[in-house]
Short mmCIF file of C-alpha atoms and ligand atoms in Angstrom, two decimals:
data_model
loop_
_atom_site.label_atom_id
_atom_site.label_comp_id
_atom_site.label_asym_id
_atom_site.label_seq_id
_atom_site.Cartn_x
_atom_site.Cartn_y
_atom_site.Cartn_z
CA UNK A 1162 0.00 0.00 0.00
CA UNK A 1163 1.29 3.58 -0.66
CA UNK A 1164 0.61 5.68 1.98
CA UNK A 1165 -0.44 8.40 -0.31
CA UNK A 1166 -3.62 6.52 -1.89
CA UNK A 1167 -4.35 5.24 2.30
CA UNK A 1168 -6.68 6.62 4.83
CA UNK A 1169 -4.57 7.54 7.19
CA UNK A 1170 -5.98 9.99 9.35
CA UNK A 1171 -3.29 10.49 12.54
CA UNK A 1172 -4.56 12.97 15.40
CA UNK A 1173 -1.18 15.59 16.51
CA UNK A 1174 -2.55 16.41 19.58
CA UNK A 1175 -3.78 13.34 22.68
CA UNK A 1176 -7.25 13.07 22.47
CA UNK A 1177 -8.40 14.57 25.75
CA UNK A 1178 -11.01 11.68 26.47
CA UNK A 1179 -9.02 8.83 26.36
CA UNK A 1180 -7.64 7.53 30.12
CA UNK A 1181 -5.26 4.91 28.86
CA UNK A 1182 -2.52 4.44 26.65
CA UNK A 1183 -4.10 2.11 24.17
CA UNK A 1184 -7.26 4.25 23.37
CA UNK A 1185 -5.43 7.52 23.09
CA UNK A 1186 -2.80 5.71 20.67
CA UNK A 1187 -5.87 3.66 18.58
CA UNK A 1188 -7.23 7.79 18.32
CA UNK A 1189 -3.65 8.79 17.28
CA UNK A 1190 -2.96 6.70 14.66
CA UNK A 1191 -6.10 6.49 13.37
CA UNK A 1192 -7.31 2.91 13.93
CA UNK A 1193 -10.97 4.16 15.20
CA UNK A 1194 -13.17 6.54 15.80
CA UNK A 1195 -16.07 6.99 18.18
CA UNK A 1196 -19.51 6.42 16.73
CA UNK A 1197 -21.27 6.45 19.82
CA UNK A 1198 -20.46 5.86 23.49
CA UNK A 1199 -18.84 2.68 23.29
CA UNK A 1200 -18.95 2.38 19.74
CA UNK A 1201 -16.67 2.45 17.35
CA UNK A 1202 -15.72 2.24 13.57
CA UNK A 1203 -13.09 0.45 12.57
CA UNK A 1204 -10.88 2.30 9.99
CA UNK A 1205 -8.47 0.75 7.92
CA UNK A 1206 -5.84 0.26 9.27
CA UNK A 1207 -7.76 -0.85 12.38
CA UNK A 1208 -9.52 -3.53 10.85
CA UNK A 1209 -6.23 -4.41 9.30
CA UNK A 1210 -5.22 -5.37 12.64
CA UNK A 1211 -9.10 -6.69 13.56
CA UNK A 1212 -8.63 -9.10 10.60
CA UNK A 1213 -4.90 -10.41 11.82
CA UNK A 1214 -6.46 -11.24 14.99
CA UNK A 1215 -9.88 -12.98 13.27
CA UNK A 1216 -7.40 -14.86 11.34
CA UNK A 1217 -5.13 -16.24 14.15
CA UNK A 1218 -8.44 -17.26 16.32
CA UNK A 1219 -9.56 -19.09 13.22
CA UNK A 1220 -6.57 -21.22 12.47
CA UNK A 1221 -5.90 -22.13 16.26
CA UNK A 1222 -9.58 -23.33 16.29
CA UNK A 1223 -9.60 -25.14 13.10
CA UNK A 1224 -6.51 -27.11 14.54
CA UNK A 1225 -8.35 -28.22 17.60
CA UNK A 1226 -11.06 -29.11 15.05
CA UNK A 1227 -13.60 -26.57 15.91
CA UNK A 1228 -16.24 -25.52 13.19
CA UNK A 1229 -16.49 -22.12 12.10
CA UNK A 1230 -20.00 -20.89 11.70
CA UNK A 1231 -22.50 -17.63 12.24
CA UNK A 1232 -25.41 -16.71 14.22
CA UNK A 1233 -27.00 -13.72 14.05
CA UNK A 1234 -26.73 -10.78 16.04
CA UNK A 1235 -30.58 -10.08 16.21
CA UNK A 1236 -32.25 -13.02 18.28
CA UNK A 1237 -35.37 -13.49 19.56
CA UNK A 1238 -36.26 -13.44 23.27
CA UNK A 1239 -38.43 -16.44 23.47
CA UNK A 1240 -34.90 -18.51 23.16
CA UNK A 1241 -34.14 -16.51 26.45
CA UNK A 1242 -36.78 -16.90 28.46
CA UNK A 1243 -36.62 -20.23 27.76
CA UNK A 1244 -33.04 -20.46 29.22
CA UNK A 1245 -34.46 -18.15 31.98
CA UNK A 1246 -32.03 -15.37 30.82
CA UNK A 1247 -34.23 -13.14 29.38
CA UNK A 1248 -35.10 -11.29 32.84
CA UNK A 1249 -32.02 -12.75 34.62
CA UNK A 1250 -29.89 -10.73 32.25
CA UNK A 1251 -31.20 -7.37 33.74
CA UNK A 1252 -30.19 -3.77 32.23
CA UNK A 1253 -27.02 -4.93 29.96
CA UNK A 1254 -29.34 -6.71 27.37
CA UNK A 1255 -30.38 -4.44 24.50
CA UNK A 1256 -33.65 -4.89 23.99
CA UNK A 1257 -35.60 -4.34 20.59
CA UNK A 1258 -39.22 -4.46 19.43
CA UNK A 1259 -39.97 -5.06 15.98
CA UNK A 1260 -42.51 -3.35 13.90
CA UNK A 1261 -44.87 -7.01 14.88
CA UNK A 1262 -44.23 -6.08 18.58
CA UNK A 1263 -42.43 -8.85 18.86
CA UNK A 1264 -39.60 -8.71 21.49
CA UNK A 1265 -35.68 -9.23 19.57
CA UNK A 1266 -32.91 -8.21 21.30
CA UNK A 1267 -29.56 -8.09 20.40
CA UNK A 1268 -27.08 -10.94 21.30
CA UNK A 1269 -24.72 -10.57 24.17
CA UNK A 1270 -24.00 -13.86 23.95
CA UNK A 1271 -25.46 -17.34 22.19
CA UNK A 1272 -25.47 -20.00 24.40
CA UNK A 1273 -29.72 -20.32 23.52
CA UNK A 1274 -29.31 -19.90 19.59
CA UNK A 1275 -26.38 -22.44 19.31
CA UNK A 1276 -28.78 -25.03 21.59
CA UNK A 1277 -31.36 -24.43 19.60
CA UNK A 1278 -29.66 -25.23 16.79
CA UNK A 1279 -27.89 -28.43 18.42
CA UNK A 1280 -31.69 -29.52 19.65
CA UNK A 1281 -33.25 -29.27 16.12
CA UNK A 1282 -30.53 -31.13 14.25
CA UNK A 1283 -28.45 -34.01 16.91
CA UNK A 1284 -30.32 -36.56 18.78
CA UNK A 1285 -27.44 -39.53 19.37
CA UNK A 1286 -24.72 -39.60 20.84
CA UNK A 1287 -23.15 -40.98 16.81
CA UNK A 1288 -22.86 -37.01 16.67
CA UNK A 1289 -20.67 -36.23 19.70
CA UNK A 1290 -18.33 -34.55 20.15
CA UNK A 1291 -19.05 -31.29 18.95
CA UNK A 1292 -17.58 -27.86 19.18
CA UNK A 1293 -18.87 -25.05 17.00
CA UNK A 1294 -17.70 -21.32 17.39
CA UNK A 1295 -18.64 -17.96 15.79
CA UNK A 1296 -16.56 -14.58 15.23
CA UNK A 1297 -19.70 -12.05 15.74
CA UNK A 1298 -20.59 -8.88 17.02
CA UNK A 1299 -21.87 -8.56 20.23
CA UNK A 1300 -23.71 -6.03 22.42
CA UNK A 1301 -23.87 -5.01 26.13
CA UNK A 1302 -24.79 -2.40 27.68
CA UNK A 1303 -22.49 -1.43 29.91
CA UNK A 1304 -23.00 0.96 32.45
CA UNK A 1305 -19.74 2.46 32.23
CA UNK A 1306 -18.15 1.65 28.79
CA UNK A 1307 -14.85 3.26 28.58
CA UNK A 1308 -10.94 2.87 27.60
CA UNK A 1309 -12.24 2.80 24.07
CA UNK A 1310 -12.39 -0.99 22.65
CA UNK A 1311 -11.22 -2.29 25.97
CA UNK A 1312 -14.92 -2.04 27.35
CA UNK A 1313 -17.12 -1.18 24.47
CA UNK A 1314 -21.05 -1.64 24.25
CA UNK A 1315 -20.79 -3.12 21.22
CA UNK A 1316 -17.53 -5.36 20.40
CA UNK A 1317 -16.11 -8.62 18.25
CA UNK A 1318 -15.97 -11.60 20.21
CA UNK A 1319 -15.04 -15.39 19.57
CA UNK A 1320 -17.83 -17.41 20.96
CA UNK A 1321 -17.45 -21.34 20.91
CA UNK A 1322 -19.60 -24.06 22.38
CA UNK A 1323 -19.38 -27.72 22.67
CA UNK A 1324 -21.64 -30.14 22.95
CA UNK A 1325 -20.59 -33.98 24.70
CA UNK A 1326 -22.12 -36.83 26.35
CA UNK A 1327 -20.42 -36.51 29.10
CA UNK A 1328 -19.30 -34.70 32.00
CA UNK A 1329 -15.61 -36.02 31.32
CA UNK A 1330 -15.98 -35.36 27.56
CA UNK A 1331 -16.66 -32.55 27.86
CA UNK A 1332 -13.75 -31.35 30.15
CA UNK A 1333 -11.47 -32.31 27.48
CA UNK A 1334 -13.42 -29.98 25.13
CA UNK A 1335 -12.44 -27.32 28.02
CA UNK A 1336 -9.15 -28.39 27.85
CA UNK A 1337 -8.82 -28.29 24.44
CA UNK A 1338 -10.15 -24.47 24.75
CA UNK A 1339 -7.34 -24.02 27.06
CA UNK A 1340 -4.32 -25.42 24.98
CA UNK A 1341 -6.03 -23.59 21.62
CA UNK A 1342 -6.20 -20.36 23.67
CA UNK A 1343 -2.78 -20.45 25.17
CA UNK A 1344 -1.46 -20.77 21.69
CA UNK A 1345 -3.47 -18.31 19.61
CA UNK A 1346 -1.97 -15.38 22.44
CA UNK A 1347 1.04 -16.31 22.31
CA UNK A 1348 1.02 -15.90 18.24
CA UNK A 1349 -0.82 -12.46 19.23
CA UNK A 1350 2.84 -12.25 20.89
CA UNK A 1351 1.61 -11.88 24.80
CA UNK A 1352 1.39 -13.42 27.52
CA UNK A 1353 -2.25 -14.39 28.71
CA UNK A 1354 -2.72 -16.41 31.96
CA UNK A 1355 -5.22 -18.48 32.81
CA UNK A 1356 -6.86 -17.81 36.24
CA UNK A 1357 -9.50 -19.30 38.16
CA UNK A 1358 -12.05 -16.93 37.77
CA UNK A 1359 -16.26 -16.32 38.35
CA UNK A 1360 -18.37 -17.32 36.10
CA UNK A 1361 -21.31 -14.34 36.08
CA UNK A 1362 -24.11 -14.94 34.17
CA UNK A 1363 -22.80 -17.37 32.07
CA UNK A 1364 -23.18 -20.38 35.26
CA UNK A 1365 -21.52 -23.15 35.72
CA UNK A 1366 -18.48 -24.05 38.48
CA UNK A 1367 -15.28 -24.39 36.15
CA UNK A 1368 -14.15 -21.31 34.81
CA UNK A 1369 -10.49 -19.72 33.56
CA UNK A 1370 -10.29 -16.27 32.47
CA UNK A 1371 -6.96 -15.48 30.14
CA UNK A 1372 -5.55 -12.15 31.38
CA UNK A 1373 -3.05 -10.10 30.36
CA UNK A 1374 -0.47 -8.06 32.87
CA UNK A 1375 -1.01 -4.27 32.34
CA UNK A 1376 -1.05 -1.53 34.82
CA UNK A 1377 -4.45 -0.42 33.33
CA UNK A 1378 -6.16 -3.56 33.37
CA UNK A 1379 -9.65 -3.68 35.18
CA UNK A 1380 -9.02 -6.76 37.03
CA UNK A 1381 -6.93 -7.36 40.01
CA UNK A 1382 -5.17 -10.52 40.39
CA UNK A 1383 -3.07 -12.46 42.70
CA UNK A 1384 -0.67 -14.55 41.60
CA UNK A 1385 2.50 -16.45 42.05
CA UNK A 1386 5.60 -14.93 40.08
CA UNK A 1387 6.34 -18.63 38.84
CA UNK A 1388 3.83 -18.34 36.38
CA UNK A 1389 5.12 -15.73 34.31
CA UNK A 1390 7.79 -17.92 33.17
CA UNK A 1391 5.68 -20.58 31.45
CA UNK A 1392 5.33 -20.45 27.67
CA UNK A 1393 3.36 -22.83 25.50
CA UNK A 1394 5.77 -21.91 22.40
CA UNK A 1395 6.03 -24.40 19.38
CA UNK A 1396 5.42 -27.53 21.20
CA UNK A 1397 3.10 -29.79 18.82
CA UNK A 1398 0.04 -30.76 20.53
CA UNK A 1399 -2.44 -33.82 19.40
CA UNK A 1400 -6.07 -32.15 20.26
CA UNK A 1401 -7.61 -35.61 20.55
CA UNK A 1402 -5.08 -36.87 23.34
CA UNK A 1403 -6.96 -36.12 26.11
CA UNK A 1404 -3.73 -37.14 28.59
CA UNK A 1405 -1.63 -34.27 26.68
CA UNK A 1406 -3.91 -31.73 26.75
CA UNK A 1407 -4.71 -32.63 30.93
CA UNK A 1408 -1.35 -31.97 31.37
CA UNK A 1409 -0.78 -28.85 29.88
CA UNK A 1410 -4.09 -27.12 31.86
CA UNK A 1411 -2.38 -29.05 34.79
CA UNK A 1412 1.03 -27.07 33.84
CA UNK A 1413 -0.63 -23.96 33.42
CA UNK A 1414 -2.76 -24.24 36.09
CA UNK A 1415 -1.43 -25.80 39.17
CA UNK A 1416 0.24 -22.56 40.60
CA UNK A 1417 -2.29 -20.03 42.42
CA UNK A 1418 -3.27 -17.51 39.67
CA UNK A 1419 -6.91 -15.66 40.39
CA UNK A 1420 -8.63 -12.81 40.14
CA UNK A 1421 -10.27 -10.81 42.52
CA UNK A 1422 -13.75 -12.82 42.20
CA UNK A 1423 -12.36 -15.69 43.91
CA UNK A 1424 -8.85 -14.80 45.73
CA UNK A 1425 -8.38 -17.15 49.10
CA UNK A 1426 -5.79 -14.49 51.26
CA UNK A 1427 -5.36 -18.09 53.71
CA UNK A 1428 -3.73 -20.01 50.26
CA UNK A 1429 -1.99 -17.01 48.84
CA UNK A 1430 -0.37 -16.79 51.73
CA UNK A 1431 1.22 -19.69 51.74
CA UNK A 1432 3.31 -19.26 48.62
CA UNK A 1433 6.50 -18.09 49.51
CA UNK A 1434 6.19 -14.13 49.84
CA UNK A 1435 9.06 -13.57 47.51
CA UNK A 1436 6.76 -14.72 44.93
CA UNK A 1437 3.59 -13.56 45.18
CA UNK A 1438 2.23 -10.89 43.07
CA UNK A 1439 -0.97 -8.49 43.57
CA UNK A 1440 -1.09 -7.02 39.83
CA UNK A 1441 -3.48 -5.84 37.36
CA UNK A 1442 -4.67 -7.29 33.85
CA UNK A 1443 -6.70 -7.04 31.10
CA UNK A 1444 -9.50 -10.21 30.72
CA UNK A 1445 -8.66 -11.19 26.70
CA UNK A 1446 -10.63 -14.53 27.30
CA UNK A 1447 -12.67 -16.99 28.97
CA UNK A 1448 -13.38 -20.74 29.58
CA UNK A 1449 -16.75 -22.47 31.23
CA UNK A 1450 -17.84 -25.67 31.69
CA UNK A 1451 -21.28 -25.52 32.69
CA UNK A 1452 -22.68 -29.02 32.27
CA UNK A 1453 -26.65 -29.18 31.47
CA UNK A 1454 -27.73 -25.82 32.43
CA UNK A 1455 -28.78 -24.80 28.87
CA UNK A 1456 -29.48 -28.21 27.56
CA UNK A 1457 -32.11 -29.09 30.36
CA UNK A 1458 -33.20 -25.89 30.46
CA UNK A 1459 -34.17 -26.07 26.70
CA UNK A 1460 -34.30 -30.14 25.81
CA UNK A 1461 -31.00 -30.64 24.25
CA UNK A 1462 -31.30 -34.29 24.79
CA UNK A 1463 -29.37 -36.93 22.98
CA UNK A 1464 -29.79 -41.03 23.02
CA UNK A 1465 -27.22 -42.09 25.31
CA UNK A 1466 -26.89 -45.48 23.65
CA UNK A 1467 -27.58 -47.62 26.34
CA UNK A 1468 -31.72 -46.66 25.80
CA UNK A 1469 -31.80 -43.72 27.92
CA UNK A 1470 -32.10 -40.15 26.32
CA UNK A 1471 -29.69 -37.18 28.42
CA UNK A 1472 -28.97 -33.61 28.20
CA UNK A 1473 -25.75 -32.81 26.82
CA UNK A 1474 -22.81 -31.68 28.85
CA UNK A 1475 -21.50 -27.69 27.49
CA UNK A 1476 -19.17 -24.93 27.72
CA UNK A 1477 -18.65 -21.67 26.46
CA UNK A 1478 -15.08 -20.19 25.47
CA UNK A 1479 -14.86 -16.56 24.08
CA UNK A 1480 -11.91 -14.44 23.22
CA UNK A 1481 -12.43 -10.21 22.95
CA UNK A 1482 -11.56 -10.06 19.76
CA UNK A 1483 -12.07 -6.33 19.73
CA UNK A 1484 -10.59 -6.09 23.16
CA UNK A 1485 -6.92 -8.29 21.93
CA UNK A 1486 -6.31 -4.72 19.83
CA UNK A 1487 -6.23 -2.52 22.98
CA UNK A 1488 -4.42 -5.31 24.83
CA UNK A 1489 -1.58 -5.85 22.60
CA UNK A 1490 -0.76 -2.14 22.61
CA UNK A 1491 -1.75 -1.62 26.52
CA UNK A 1492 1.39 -4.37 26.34
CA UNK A 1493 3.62 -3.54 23.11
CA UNK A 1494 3.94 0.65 22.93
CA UNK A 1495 6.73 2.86 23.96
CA UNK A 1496 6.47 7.33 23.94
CA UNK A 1497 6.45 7.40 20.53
CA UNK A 1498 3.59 4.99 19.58
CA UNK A 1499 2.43 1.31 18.75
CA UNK A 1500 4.78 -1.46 18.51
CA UNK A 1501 2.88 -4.10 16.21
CA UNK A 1502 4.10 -7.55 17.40
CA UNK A 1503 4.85 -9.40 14.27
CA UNK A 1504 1.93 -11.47 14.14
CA UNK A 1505 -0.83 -8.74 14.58
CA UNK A 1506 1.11 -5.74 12.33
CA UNK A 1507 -1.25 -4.43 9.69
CA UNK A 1508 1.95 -4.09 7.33
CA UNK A 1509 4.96 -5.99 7.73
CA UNK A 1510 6.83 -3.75 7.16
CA UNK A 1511 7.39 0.40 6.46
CA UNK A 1512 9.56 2.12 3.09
CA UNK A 1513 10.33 5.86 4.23
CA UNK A 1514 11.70 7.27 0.73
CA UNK A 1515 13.46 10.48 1.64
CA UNK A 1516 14.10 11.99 -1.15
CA UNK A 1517 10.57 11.74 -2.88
CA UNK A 1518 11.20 12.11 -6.45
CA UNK A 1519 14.93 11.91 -6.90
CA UNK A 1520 15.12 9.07 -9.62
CA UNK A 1521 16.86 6.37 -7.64
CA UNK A 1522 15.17 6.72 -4.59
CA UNK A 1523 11.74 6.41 -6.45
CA UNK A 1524 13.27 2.97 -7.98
CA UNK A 1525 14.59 1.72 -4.60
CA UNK A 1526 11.54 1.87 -3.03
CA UNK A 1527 9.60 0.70 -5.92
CA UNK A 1528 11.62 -2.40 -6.34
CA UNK A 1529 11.77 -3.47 -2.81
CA UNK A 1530 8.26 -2.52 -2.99
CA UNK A 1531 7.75 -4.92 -5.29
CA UNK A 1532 10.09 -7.57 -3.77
CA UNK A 1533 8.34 -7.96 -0.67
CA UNK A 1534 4.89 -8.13 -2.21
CA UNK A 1535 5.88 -10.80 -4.87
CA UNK A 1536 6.82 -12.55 -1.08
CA UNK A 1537 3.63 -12.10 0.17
CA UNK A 1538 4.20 -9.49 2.66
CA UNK A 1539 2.93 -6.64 2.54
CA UNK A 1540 4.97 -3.15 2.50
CA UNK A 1541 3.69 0.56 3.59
CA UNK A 1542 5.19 2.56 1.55
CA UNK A 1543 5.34 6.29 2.33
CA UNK A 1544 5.20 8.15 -0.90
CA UNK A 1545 4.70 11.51 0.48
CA UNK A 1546 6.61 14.59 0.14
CA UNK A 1547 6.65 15.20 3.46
CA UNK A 1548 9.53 15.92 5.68
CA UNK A 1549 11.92 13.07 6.86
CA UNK A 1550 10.68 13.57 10.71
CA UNK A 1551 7.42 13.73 9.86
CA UNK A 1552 7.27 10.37 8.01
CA UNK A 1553 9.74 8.43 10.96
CA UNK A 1554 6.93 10.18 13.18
CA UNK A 1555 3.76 8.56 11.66
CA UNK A 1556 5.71 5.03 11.00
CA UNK A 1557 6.83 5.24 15.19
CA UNK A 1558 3.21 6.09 15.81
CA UNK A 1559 1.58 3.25 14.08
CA UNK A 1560 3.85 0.90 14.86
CA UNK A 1561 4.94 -1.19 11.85
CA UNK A 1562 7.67 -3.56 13.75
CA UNK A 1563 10.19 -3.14 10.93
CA UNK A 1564 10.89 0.35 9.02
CA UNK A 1565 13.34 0.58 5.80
CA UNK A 1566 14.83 4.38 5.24
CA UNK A 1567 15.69 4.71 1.48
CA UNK A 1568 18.26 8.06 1.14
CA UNK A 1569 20.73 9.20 -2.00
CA UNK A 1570 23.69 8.93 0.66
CA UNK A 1571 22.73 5.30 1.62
CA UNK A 1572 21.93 4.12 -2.30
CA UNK A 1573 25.20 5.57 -3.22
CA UNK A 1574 26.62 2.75 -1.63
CA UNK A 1575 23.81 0.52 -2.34
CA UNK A 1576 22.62 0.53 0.97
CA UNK A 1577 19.12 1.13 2.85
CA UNK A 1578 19.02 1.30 6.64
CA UNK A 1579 16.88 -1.35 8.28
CA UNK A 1580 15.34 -0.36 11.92
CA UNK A 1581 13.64 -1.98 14.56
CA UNK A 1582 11.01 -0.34 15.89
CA UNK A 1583 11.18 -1.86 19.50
CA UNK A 1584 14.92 -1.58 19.80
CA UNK A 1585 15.35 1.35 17.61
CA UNK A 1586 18.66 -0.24 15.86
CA UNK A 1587 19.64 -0.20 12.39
CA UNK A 1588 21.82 -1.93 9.86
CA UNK A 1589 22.44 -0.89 6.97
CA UNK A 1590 21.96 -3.51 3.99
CA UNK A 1591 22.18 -3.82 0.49
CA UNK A 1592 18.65 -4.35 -1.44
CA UNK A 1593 18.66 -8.21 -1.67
CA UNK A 1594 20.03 -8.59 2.01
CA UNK A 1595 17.45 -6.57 3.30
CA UNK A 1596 14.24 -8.22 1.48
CA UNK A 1597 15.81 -11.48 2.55
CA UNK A 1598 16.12 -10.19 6.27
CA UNK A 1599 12.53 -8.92 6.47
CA UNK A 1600 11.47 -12.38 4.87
CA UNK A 1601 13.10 -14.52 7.35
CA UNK A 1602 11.82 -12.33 10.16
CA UNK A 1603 8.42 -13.22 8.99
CA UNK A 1604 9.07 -16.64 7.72
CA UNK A 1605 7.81 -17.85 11.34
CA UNK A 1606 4.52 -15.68 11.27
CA UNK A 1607 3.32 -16.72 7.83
CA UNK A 1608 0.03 -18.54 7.62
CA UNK A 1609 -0.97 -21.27 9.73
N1 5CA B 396 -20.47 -16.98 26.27
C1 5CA B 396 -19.26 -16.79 27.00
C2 5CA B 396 -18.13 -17.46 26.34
S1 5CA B 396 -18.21 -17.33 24.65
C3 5CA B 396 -18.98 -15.30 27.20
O1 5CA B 396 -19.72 -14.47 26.77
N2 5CA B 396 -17.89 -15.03 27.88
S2 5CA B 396 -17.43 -13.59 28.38
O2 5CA B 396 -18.53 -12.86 28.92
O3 5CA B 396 -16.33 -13.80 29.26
O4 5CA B 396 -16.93 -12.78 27.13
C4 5CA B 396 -15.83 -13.29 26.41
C5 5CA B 396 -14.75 -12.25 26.24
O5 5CA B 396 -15.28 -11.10 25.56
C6 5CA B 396 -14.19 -11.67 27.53
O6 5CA B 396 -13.19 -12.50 28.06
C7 5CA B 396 -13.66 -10.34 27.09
O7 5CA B 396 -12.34 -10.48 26.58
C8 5CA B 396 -14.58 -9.94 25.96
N3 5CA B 396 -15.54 -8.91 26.41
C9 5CA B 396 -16.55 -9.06 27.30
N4 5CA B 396 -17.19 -7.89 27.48
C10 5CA B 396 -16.57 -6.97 26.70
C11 5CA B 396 -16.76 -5.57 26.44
N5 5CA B 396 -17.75 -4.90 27.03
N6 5CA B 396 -15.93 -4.96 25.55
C12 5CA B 396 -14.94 -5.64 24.95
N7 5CA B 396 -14.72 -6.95 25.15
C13 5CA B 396 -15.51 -7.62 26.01
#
């Protein structure tokens, strides 16, 4: 993309209503822009972002062999009041009449349209296991929406929801979750740990939430400092080995990580004091297993096999899709702006040409240009004639992990500078070396 033909549009001065880093920086460069309180539009190079984190949810679920599908985000309360939910739910539940008078309302969640579905279509147990999940809209309306995408009214969430005959099964379907979730973060490049957490009005007993460390996260948790050192990196993982994936929720698990909701002071105390931590972080995720509550509630039965017919044992596992954007910068920024992990960045990676229309800086950038696209990456380049600051400014502020200055001084000795944005060092590199650098950076981040 050339920067010239983008929409682009970067605020110079902090907007005044944004508390936190992550909103006023999404404002700044031009990622979103209020609609209404706790709504927002997703410009484009927002939704560039959006759609790096869709796609990473998508092919971690599709390798624990969840099914993609939609729902949609207008539903009918009879499902809820069916459930029960409809007046449990209280004030955060937007509620809509149609022109019939017929009472819609628009979904917060979908544990009653995906059982409805299940109950019209499976009847034996033949069709178990099953986990299907949904990348939709949702809506709440929250009393105090604020920090921009962090606690919206409306947002994107990941919804799954499995369906198994029993109470066993379906704890490996929660521990699939777990294993699925702990990877697609990491990709995401942060660090999300799983704490025993409530479950709200969701129900059920067995519930994780995935939180991220940040200063200006709404939770407070308790945890011990042993924790932070556990990474799921590139360890392969067999979804249908239910031994494997019990042992990684029992790695990730075992030491005392909680929130607030359901901190014991008499066991925290007994870690040694050196390493507990009282810290703050941002909820990117959550795991329940809560048995038949829906499927009784609403006849989800299935034929057991044995002549008996039984409600099916569920969970529910959602990621804030919307949310993971103000996360990753809340954790990945510095004074000068974003810093994209490579996974998440909207463009791999930035062209400055500094001499805009000087022959052989116009073919530099051009052919690397072209280089890195015929590699399927994609490039920002930033055609402009503006000023040399001014460009390094806008490339700092949105973040682009990897930036490539093209100058007459550097090309006179065939040279371009390459910079990280994190570390802020350069090498200078000849044309060829430095396509071939940025390609190998990426090489890991590529696809599935
Ligand atoms: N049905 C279950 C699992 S799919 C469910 O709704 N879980 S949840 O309530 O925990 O929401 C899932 C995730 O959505 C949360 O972990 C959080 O990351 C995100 N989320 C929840 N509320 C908001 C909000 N108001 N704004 C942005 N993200 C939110």
């Amino acid at each position: 993309m050339r920067l010239s033909r983008y929409f682009l549009p970067v605020l110079k001065e902090t907007p005044s209503e944004a508390q936190i880093v992550s909103h006023r920086l999404m404002l700044r460069a031009g990622l979103i822009k209020q609609a209404s309180a706790g709504i927002y539009s997703w410009l484009p190079l927002g939704y560039k972002v959006l759609k790096k984190i869709e796609d990473i949810v998508h092919q971690e679920q599709a390798k624990a062999g969840h099914l993609p599908m939609l729902m949609p985000t207008i539903q009918s309360a009879d499902l809820w009041r069916e459930s029960g939910r409809y007046d449990a739910y209280g004030a955060e539940m937007l509620r809509i009449t149609d022109r019939h008078e017929r009472d819609m309302l628009f979904t917060p969640t979908a544990e009653e349209l995906i059982t409805d579905i299940f109950r019209a279509h499976v009847t034996s147990y033949k069709d178990l296991p099953l986990t299907m999940y949904q990348i939709q809209w949702k809506f709440r309306d929250e009393i105090r929406p604020r920090f921009g995408v962090m606690r919206g009214r409306e947002f994107y969430m990941k919804d799954g929801y499995n369906f198994d005959l029993t109470k066993e099964d379906a704890l490996h379907a929660y521990n699939r979750h777990l294993v699925s979730y702990l990877r697609t973060y990491e990709r995401m490049g942060l660090q999300a740990i799983p704490m025993r957490a409530d479950s709200g009005p969701i129900g059920g007993d067995d519930t994780h939430e995935f939180l991220v460390l940040a200063e200006t996260g709404e939770s407070e948790v308790f945890y011990d400092s042993e924790i932070t050192d556990l990474r799921f990196g590139d360890r392969a993982i067999d979804y249908d080995d239910r031994a494997q994936c019990q042992s990684v929720l029992e790695e990730f698990t075992s030491r005392y990580a909680r929130t607030d909701e359901t901190h014991d002071a008499a066991v925290f105390a007994q870690i040694p004091v050196e390493r507990q931590r009282v810290a703050r972080g941002i909820e990117v995720g959550q795991i329940f297993y809560f048995g038949t509550k829906y499927s009784e509630a609403m006849g989800a039965l299935v034929d057991d096999g044995q002549g008996g017919r039984v409600p099916v044992h569920m969970g529910s596992h959602g990621i804030g899709v919307s949310r993971l954007v103000g996360a990753i910068i809340e954790a990945s920024h510095d004074d000068n702006g974003i810093i994209w992990p490579e996974g998440v960045t909207p463009f791999h990676v930035g062209i400055v040409n500094l001499k805009q229309g000087d022959a052989s800086c116009d073919a530099a950038c051009n052919d690397l240009y072209k280089a890195f696209v015929s590699n399927g990456l994609e490039p920002l380049y930033d055609d402009r004639t503006e000023r040399a600051g001014a460009k390094f400014a806008t490339m700092d502020l949105i973040g682009l992990p990897w930036r490539i200055t093209v100058g007459p001084r550097g090309l006179a000795g065939d040279t371009v500078e390459l910079t990280c944005r994190r570390t802020g060092e350069s090498e200078e590199l000849s044309l060829a070396a430095v396509v071939a650098r940025v390609v190998e950076i990426y090489a890991p981040h590529m696809g599935a």
